[in-house]
GROMACS .gro file of C-alpha atoms in nm:
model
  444
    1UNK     CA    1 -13.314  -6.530 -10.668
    2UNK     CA    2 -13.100  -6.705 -10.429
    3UNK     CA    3 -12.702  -6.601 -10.358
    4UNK     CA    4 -12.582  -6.855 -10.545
    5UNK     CA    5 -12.822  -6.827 -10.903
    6UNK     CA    6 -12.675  -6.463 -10.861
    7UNK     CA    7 -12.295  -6.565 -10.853
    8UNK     CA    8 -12.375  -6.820 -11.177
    9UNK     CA    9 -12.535  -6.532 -11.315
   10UNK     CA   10 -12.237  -6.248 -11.240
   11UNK     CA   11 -11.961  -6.459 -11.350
   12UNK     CA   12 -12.166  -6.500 -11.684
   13UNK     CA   13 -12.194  -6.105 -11.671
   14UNK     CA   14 -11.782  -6.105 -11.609
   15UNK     CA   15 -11.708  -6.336 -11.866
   16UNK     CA   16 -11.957  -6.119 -12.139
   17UNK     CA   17 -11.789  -5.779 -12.038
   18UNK     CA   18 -11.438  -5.922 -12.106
   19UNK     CA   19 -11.563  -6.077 -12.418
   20UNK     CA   20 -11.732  -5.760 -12.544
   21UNK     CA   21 -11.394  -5.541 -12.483
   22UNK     CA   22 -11.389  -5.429 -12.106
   23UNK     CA   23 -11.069  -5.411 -11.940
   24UNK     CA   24 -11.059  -5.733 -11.705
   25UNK     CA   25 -10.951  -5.525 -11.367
   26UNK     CA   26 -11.267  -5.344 -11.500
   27UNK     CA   27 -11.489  -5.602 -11.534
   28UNK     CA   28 -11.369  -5.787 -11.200
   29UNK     CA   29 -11.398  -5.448 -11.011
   30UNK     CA   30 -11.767  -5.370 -11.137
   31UNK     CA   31 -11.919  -5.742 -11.142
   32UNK     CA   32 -11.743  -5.779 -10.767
   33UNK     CA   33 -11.908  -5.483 -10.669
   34UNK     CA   34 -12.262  -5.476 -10.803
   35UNK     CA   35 -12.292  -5.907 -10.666
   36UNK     CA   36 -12.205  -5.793 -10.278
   37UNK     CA   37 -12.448  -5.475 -10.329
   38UNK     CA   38 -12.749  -5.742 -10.461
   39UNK     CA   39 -12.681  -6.022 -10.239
   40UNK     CA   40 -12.629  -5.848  -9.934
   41UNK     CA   41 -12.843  -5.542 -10.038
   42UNK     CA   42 -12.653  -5.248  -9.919
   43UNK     CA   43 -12.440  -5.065 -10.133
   44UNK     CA   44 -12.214  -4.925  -9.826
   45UNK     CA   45 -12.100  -5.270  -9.770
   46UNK     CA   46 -11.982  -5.280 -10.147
   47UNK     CA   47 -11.758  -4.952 -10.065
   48UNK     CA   48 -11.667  -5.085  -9.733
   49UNK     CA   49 -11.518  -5.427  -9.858
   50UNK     CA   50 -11.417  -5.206 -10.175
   51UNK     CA   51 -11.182  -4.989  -9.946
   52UNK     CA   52 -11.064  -5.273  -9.727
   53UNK     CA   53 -10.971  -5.534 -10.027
   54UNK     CA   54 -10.740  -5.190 -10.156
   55UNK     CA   55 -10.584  -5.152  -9.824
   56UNK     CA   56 -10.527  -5.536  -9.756
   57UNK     CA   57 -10.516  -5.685 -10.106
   58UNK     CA   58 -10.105  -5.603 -10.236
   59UNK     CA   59 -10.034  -5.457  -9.869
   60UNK     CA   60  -9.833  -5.746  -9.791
   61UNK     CA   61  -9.431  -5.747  -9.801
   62UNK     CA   62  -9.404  -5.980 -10.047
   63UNK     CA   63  -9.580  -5.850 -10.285
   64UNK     CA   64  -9.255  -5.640 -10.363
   65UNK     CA   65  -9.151  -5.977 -10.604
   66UNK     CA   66  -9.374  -5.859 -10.834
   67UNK     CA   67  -9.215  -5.461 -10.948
   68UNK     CA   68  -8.846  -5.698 -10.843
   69UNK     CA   69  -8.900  -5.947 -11.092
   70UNK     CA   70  -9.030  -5.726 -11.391
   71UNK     CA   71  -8.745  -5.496 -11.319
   72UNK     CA   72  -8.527  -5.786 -11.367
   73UNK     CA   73  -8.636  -5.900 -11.658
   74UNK     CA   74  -8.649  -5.578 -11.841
   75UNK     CA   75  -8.302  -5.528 -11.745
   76UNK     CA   76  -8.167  -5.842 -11.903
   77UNK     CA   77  -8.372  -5.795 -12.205
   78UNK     CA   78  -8.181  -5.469 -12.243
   79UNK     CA   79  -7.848  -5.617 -12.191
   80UNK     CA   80  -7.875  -5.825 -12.519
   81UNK     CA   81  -7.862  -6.156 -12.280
   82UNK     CA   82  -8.144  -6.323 -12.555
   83UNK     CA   83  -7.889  -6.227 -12.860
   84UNK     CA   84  -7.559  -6.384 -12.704
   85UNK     CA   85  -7.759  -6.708 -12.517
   86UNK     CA   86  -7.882  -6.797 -12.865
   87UNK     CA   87  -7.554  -6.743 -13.026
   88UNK     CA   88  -7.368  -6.958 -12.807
   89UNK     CA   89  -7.620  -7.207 -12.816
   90UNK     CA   90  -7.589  -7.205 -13.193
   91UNK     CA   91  -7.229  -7.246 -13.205
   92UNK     CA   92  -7.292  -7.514 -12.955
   93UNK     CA   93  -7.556  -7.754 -13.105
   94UNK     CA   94  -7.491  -7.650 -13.464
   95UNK     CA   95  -7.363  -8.032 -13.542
   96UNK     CA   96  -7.718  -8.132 -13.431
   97UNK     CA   97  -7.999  -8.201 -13.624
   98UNK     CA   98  -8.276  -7.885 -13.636
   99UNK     CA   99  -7.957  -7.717 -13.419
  100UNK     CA  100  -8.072  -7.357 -13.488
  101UNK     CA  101  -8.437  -7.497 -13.314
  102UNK     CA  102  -8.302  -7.668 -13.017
  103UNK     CA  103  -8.058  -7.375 -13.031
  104UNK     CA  104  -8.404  -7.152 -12.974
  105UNK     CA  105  -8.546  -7.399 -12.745
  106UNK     CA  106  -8.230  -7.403 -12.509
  107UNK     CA  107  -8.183  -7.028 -12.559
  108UNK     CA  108  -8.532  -6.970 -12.462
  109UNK     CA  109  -8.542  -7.185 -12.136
  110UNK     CA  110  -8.225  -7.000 -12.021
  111UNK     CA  111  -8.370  -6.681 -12.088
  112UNK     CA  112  -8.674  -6.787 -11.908
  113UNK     CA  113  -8.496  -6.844 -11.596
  114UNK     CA  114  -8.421  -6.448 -11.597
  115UNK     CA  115  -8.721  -6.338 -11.741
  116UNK     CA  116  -9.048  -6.524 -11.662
  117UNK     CA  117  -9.215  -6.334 -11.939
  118UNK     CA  118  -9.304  -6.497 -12.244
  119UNK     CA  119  -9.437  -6.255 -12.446
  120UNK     CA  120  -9.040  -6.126 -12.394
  121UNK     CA  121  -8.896  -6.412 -12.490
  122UNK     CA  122  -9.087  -6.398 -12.790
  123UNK     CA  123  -9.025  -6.114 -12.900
  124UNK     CA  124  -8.638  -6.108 -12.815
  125UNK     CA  125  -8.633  -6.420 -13.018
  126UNK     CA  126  -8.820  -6.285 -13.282
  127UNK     CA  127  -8.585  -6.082 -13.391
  128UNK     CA  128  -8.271  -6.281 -13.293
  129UNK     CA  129  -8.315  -6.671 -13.358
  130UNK     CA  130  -8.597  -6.621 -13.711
  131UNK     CA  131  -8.410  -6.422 -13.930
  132UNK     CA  132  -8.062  -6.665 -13.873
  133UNK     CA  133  -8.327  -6.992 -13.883
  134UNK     CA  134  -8.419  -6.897 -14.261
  135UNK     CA  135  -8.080  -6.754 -14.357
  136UNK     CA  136  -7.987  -7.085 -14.251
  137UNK     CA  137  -8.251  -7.306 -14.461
  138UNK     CA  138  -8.529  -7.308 -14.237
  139UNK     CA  139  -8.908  -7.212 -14.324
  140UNK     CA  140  -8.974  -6.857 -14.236
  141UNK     CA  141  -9.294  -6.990 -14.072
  142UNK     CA  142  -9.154  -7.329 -13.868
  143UNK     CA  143  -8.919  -7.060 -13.724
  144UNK     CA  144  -9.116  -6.760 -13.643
  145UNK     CA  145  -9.368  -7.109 -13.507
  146UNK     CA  146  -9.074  -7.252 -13.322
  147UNK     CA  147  -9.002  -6.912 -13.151
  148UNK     CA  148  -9.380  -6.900 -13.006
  149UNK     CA  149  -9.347  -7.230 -12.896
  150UNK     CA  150  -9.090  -7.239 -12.712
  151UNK     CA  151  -9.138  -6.864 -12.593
  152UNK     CA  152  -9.395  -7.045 -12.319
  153UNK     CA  153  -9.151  -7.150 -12.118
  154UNK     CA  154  -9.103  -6.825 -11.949
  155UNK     CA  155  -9.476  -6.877 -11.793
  156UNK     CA  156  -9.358  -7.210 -11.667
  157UNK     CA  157  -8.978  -7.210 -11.546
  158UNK     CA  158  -8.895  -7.010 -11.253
  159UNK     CA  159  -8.953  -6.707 -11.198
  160UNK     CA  160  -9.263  -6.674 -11.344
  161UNK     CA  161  -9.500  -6.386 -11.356
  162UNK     CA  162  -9.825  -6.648 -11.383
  163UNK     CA  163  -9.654  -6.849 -11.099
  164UNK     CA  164  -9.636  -6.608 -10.884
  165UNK     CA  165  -9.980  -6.435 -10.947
  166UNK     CA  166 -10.134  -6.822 -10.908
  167UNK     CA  167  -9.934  -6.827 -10.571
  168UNK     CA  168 -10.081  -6.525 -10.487
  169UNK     CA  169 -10.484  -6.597 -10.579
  170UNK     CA  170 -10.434  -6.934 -10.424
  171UNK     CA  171 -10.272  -6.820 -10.115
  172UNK     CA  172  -9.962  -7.067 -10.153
  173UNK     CA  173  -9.607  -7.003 -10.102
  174UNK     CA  174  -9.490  -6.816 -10.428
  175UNK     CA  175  -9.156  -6.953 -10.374
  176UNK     CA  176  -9.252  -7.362 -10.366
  177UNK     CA  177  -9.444  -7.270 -10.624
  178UNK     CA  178  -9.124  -7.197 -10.819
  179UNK     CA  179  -8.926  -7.534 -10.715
  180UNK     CA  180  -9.320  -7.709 -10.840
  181UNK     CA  181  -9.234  -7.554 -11.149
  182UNK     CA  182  -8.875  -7.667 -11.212
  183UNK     CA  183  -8.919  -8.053 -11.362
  184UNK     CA  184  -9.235  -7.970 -11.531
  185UNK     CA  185  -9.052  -7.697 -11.737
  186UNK     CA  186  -8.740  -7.955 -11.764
  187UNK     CA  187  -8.963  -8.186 -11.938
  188UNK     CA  188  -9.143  -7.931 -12.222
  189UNK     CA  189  -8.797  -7.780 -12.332
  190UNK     CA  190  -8.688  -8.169 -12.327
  191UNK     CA  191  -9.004  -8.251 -12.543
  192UNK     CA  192  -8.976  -7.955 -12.763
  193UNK     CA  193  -8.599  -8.040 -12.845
  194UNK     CA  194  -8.661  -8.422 -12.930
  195UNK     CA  195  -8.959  -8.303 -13.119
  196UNK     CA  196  -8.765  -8.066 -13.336
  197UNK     CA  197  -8.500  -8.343 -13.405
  198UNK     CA  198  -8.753  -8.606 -13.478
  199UNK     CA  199  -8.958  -8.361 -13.728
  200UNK     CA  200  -8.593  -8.260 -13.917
  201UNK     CA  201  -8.570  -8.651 -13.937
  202UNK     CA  202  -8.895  -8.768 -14.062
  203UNK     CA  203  -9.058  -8.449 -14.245
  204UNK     CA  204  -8.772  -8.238 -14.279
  205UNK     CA  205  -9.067  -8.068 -14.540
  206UNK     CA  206  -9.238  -7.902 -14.291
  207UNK     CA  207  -8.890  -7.776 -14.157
  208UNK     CA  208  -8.641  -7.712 -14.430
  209UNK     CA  209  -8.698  -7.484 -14.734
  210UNK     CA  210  -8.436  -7.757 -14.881
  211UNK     CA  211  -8.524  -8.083 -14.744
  212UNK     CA  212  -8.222  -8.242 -14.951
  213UNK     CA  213  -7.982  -7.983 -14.803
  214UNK     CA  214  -8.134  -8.119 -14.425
  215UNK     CA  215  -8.091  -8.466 -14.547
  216UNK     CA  216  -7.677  -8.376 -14.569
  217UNK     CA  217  -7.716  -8.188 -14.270
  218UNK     CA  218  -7.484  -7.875 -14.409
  219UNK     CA  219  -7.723  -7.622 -14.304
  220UNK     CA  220  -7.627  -7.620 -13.915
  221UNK     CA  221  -7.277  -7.730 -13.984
  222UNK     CA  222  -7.224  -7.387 -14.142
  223UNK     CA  223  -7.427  -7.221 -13.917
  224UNK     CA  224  -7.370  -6.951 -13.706
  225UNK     CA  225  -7.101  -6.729 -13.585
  226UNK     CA  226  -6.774  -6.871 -13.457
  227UNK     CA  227  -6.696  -6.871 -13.112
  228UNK     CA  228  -6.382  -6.935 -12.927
  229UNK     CA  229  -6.425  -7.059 -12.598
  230UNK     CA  230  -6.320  -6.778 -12.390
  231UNK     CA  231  -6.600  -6.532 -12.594
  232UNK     CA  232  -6.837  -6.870 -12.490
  233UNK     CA  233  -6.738  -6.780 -12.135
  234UNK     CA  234  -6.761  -6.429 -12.196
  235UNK     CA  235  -7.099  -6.461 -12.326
  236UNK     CA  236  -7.236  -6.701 -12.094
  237UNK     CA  237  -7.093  -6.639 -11.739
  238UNK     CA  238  -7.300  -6.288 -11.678
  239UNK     CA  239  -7.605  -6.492 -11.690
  240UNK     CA  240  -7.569  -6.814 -11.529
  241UNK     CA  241  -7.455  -6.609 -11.207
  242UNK     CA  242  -7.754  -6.456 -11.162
  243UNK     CA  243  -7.936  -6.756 -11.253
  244UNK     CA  244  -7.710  -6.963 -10.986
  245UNK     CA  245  -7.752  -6.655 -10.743
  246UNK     CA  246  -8.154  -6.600 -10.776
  247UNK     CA  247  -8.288  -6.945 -10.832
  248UNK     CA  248  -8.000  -7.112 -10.615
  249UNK     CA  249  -8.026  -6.887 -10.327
  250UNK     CA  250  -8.422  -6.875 -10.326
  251UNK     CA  251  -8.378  -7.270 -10.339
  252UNK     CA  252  -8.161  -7.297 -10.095
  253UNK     CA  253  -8.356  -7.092  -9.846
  254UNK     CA  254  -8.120  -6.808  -9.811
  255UNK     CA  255  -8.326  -6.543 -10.041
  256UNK     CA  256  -8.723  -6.518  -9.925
  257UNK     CA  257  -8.871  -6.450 -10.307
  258UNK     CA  258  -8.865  -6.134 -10.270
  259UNK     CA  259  -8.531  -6.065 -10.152
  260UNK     CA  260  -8.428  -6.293 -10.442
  261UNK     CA  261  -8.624  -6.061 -10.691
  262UNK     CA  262  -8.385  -5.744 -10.497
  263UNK     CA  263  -8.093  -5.876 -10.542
  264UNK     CA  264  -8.202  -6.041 -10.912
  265UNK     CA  265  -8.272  -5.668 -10.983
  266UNK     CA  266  -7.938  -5.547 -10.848
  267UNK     CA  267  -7.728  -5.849 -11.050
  268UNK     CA  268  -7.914  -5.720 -11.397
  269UNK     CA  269  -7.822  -5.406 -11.305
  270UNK     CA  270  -7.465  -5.487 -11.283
  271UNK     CA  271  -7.498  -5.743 -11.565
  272UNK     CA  272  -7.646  -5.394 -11.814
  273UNK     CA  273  -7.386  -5.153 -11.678
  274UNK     CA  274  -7.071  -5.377 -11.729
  275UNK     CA  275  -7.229  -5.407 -12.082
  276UNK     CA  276  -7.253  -5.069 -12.146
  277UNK     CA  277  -7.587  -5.129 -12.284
  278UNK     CA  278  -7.781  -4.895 -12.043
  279UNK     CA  279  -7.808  -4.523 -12.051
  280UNK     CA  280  -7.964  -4.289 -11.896
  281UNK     CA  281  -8.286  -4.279 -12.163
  282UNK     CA  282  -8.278  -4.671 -12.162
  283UNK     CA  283  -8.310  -4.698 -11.787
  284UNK     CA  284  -8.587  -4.377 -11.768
  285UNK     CA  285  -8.765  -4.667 -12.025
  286UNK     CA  286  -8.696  -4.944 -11.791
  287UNK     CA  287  -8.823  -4.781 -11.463
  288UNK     CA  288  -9.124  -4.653 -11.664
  289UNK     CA  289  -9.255  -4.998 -11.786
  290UNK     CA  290  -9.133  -5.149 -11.460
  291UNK     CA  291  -9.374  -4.911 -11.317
  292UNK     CA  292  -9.662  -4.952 -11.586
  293UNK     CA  293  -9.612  -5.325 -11.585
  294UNK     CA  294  -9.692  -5.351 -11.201
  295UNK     CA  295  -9.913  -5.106 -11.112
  296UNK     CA  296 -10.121  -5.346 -11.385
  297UNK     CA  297 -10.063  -5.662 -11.251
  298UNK     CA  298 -10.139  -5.558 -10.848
  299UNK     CA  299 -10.456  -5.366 -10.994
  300UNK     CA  300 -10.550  -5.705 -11.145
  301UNK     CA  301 -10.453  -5.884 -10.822
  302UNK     CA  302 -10.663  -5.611 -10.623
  303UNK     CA  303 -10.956  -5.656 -10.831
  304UNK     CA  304 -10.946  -6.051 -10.814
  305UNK     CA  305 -10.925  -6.060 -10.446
  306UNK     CA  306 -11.216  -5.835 -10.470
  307UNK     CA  307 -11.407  -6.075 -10.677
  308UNK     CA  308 -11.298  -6.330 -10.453
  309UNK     CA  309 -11.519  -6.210 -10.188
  310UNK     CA  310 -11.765  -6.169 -10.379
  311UNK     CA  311 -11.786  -6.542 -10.429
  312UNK     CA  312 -11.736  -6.657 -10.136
  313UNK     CA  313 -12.027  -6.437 -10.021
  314UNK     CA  314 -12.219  -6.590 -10.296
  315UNK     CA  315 -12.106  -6.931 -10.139
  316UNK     CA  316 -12.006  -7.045 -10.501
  317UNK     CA  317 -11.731  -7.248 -10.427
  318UNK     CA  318 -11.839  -7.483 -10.156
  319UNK     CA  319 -12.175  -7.484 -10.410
  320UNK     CA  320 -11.992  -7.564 -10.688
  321UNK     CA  321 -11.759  -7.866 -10.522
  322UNK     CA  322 -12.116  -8.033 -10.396
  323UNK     CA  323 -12.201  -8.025 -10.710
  324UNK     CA  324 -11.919  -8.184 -10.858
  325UNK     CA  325 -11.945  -8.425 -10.602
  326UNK     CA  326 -12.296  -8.532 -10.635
  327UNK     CA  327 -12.244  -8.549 -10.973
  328UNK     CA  328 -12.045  -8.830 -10.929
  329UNK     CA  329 -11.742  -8.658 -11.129
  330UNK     CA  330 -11.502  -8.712 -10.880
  331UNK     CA  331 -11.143  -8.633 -10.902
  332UNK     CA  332 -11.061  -8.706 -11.204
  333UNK     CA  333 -11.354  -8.574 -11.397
  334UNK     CA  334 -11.337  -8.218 -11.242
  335UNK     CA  335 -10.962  -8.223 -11.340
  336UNK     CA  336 -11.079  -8.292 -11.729
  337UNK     CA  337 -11.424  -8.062 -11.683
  338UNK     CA  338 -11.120  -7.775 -11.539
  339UNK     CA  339 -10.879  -7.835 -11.823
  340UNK     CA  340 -11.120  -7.808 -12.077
  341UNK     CA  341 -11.272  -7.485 -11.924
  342UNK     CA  342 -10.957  -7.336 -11.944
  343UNK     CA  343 -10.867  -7.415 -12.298
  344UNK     CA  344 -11.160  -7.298 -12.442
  345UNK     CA  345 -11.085  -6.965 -12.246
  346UNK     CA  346 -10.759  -6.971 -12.372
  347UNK     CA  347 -10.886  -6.950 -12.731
  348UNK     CA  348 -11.079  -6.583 -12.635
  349UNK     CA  349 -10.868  -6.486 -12.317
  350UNK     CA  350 -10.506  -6.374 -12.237
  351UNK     CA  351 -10.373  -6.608 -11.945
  352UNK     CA  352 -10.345  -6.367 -11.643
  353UNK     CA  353 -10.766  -6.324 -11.747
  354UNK     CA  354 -10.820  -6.668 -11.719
  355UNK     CA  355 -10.590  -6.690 -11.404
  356UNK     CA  356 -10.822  -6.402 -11.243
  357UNK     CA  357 -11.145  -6.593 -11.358
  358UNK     CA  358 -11.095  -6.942 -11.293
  359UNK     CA  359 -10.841  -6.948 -10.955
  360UNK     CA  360 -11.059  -6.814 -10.750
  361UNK     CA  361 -11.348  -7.026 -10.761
  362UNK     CA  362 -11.113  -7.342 -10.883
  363UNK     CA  363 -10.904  -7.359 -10.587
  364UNK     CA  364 -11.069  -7.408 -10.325
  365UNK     CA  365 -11.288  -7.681 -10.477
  366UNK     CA  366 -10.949  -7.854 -10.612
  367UNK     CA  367 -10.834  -7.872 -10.231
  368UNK     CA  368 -11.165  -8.008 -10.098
  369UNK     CA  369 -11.118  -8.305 -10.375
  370UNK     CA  370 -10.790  -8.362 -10.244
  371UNK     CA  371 -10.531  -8.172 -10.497
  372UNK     CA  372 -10.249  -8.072 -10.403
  373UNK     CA  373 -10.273  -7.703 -10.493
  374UNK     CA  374  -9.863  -7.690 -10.582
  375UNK     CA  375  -9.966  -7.975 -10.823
  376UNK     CA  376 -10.290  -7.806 -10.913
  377UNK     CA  377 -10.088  -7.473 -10.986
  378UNK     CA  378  -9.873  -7.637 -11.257
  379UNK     CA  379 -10.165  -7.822 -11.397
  380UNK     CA  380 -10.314  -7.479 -11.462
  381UNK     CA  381 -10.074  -7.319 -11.577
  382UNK     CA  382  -9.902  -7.541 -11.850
  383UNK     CA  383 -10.313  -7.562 -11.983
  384UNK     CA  384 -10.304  -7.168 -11.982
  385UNK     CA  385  -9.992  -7.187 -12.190
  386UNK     CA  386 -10.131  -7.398 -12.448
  387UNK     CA  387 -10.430  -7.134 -12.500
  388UNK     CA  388 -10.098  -6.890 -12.541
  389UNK     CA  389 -10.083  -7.057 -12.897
  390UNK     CA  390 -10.425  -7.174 -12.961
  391UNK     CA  391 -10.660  -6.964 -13.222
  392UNK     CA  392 -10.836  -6.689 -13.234
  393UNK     CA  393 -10.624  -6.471 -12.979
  394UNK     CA  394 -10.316  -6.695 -12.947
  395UNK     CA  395 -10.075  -6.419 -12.791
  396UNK     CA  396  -9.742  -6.554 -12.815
  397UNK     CA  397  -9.811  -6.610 -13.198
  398UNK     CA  398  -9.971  -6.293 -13.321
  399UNK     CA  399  -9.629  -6.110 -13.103
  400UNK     CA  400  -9.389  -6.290 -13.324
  401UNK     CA  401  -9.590  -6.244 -13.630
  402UNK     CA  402  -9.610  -5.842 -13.553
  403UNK     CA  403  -9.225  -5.837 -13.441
  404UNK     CA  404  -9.155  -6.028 -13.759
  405UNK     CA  405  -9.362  -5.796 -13.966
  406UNK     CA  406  -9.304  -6.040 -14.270
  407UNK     CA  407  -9.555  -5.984 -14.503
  408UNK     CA  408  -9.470  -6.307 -14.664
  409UNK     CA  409  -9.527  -6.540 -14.336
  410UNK     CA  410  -9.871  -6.512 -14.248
  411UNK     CA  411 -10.012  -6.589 -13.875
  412UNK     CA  412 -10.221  -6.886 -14.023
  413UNK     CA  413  -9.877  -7.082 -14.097
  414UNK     CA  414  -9.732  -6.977 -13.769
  415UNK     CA  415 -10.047  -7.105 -13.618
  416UNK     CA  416  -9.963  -7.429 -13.808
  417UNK     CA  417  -9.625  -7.447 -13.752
  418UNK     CA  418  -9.683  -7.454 -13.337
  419UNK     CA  419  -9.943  -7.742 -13.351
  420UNK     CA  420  -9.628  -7.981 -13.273
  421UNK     CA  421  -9.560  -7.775 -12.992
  422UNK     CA  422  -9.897  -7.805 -12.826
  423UNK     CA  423  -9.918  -8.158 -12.881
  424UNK     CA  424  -9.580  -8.188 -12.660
  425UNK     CA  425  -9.770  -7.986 -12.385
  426UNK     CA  426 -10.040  -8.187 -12.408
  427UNK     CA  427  -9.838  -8.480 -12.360
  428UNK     CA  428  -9.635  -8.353 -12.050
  429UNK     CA  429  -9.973  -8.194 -11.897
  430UNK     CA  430 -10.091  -8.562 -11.933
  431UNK     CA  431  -9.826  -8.686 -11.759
  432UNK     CA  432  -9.822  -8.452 -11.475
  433UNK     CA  433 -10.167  -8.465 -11.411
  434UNK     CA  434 -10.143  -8.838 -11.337
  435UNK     CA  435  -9.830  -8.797 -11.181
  436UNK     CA  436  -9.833  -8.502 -10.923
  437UNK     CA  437  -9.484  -8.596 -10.843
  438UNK     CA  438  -9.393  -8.439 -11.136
  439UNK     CA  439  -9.465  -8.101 -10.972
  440UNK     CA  440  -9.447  -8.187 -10.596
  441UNK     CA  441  -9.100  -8.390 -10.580
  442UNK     CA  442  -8.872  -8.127 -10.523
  443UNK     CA  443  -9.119  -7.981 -10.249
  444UNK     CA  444  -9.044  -8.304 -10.008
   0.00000   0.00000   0.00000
């Protein structure tokens, strides 16, 4: 067999071993290892490039943004941020029709610039924004659906865990990767809200327990706690500073990413103490799943590189992009072929799985056809998010349902309930795949 039937035939072997329940640092790891001992025929090579992808794979500085930015996150997520953004956003758009749902949507993108984790978001919202929703009139179902939907965000606006582990597998700045991901995320929280008001309008059915009661649009008008503005203020100020001082400074070009995930860190910090919301067993939690969550993701990012090398040995890639070129699918049918790919292993795969699979061997080829890989980045990542609520594994969705733990909302109607949501992404990763300013325009 020649080097390149092997690599077809070992990422079929990686794809099976995920499939069939193997851990996907696991699977990289062992299929990584076993195609450099065949192809080259020595299994002291495997160990040697084993050894030196461990050394040289997370032994740069800035992998630090990683442990920073999870820290971060958990921090706010402890400080009850989610509950008060979605309160004052309640009190704020209740006069609007679907308020409580744009209230989620514009809760959720807020939290996402804090977070970047939207199995977080999901869950915080879970518990905050579903059980006001149906008080309220809403279907226990369209809410606990609107909650995954919008939940995506956090993969998409800055910081973002999948952004920064693309940056990383791609070898592009991490940090223009965030500013690629700023109008793109703009324009899915803008879809989702003027979906959500157009649905209340013209099915309010499929929204409203009490479609008449929509109809005289008294459910948000009551809704929601009252707020003076100072307790707005109160609520609100904590987090737009370290918004203003991560995402402005990194912006700006006076943080590097990962001194804006230190001082991001620090600023939750301050943000859970002055909230006496953090004790001493809270922040032993914190620090522990800061720790698990990392270790994880740099032990995925270790085994990927590893993988990596294993293709190029392989000579995959530059195989692969003749191929595509002879084929006569050009640019614009690899970008379809590459989308589709990825949806359909969005429907079996979690996202930072697919990112691990597909990145390595997509990237390069996407650059020799002339991508822009900022551009390419986004492209792959909003299609990742859509297999985030796409059946059978559907993360975001089967988190809310378990957080919900409604036995009278079942996963099928939540299922149902985000199909409005993905046709919105499909929409905007329409538009920015024909128009790569969408993702490169802040990067001039």
């Amino acid at each position: 067999m020649t080097s390149l039937e092997i690599g077809f035939l070992l990422i079929g072997l990686l794809v099976g071993c995920v499939l069939f329940g193997m851990h996907i640092a696991y699977a990289l790891l062992g299929v990584a290892f076993l195609g450099i001992w065949w192809i080259r025929g020595s299994i002291d090579l495997s160990f040697r490039m084993l050894e030196l992808t461990a050394y040289s794979g997370i032994s740069d500085y800035l992998f630090a943004t990683i442990p920073l930015f999870v820290l971060m996150g958990l921090l706010v997520s402890v400080s009850n941020v989610g509950r008060d953004t979605f309160e004052v956003a309640e009190v704020l758009l209740k006069r609007v029709l679907c308020g409580l749902g744009v209230a989620t949507v514009a809760a959720n993108t807020v939290f996402a610039a804090v977070t970047g984790v939207s199995i977080a978001s999901a869950a915080v919202f879970t518990r905050v924004a579903v059980p006001e929703m149906t008080r309220h009139g809403y279907k226990a179902s369209f809410s606990a659906g609107t909650v995954a939907g919008s939940s995506v965000l956090g993969m998409l606006i800055p910081p973002s865990l999948l952004l920064i582990i693309y940056g990383v597998l791609a070898e592009v700045s991490i940090g223009s990767m965030f500013i690629a991901g700023i109008l793109p995320g703009m324009m899915l929280a803008l879809g989702f809200v003027l979906m959500l008001m157009t649905l209340a309008s013209l099915a309010p059915g499929f929204v409203f327990s009490d479609p008449q009661a929509a109809k005289s649009r008294r459910i948000d008008a009551e809704a929601g706690p009252h707020l003076t503005g100072g307790e707005i203020l109160l609520k609100l100020v904590p987090i737009v500073l370290l918004i203003v001082l991560v995402l402005g400074g990194l912006y700006t070009g006076f943080f590097t990413p990962t001194e804006a995930g230190g001082v991001g860190a620090f600023g939750a910090l301050l943000i859970a103490i002055g909230r006496r919301s953090l004790n001493r067993r809270k922040l032993w939690q914190v620090m522990k799943q800061t720790g698990t969550v990392s270790v994880s993701i740099l032990l995925l990012l270790i085994a990927a590189s590893f993988y990596s090398r294993m293709l190029s040995i392989a000579g995959l890639p530059n195989a692969i992009q003749s191929l595509v070129v002879d084929s006569g699918f050009g640019h614009w049918g690899f970008i379809m072929l590459y989308v589709a790919i990825v949806f359909l292993m969005g429907m079996i795969l979690d996202s930072t799985s697919i990112l691990l699979i597909v990145v390595p061997i997509a990237a390069p080829i996407a650059e020799g056809l002339g991508f822009d890989l900022f551009h390419f980045g986004i492209i792959t990542v909003i299609a990742v998010e859509i297999g985030l609520l796409t059946p059978p594994f559907g993360i975001s969705v089967f988190t809310v349902h378990n957080t919900l733990n409604d036995p009278g909302t079942s996963v099928e109607s939540i299922f149902l309930a985000t199909m409005p949501f993905i046709l919105v992404m499909l929409l905007v990763l329409g538009i920015v795949i024909v128009a790569p300013t969408t993702a490169t325009l802040f990067l001039r």
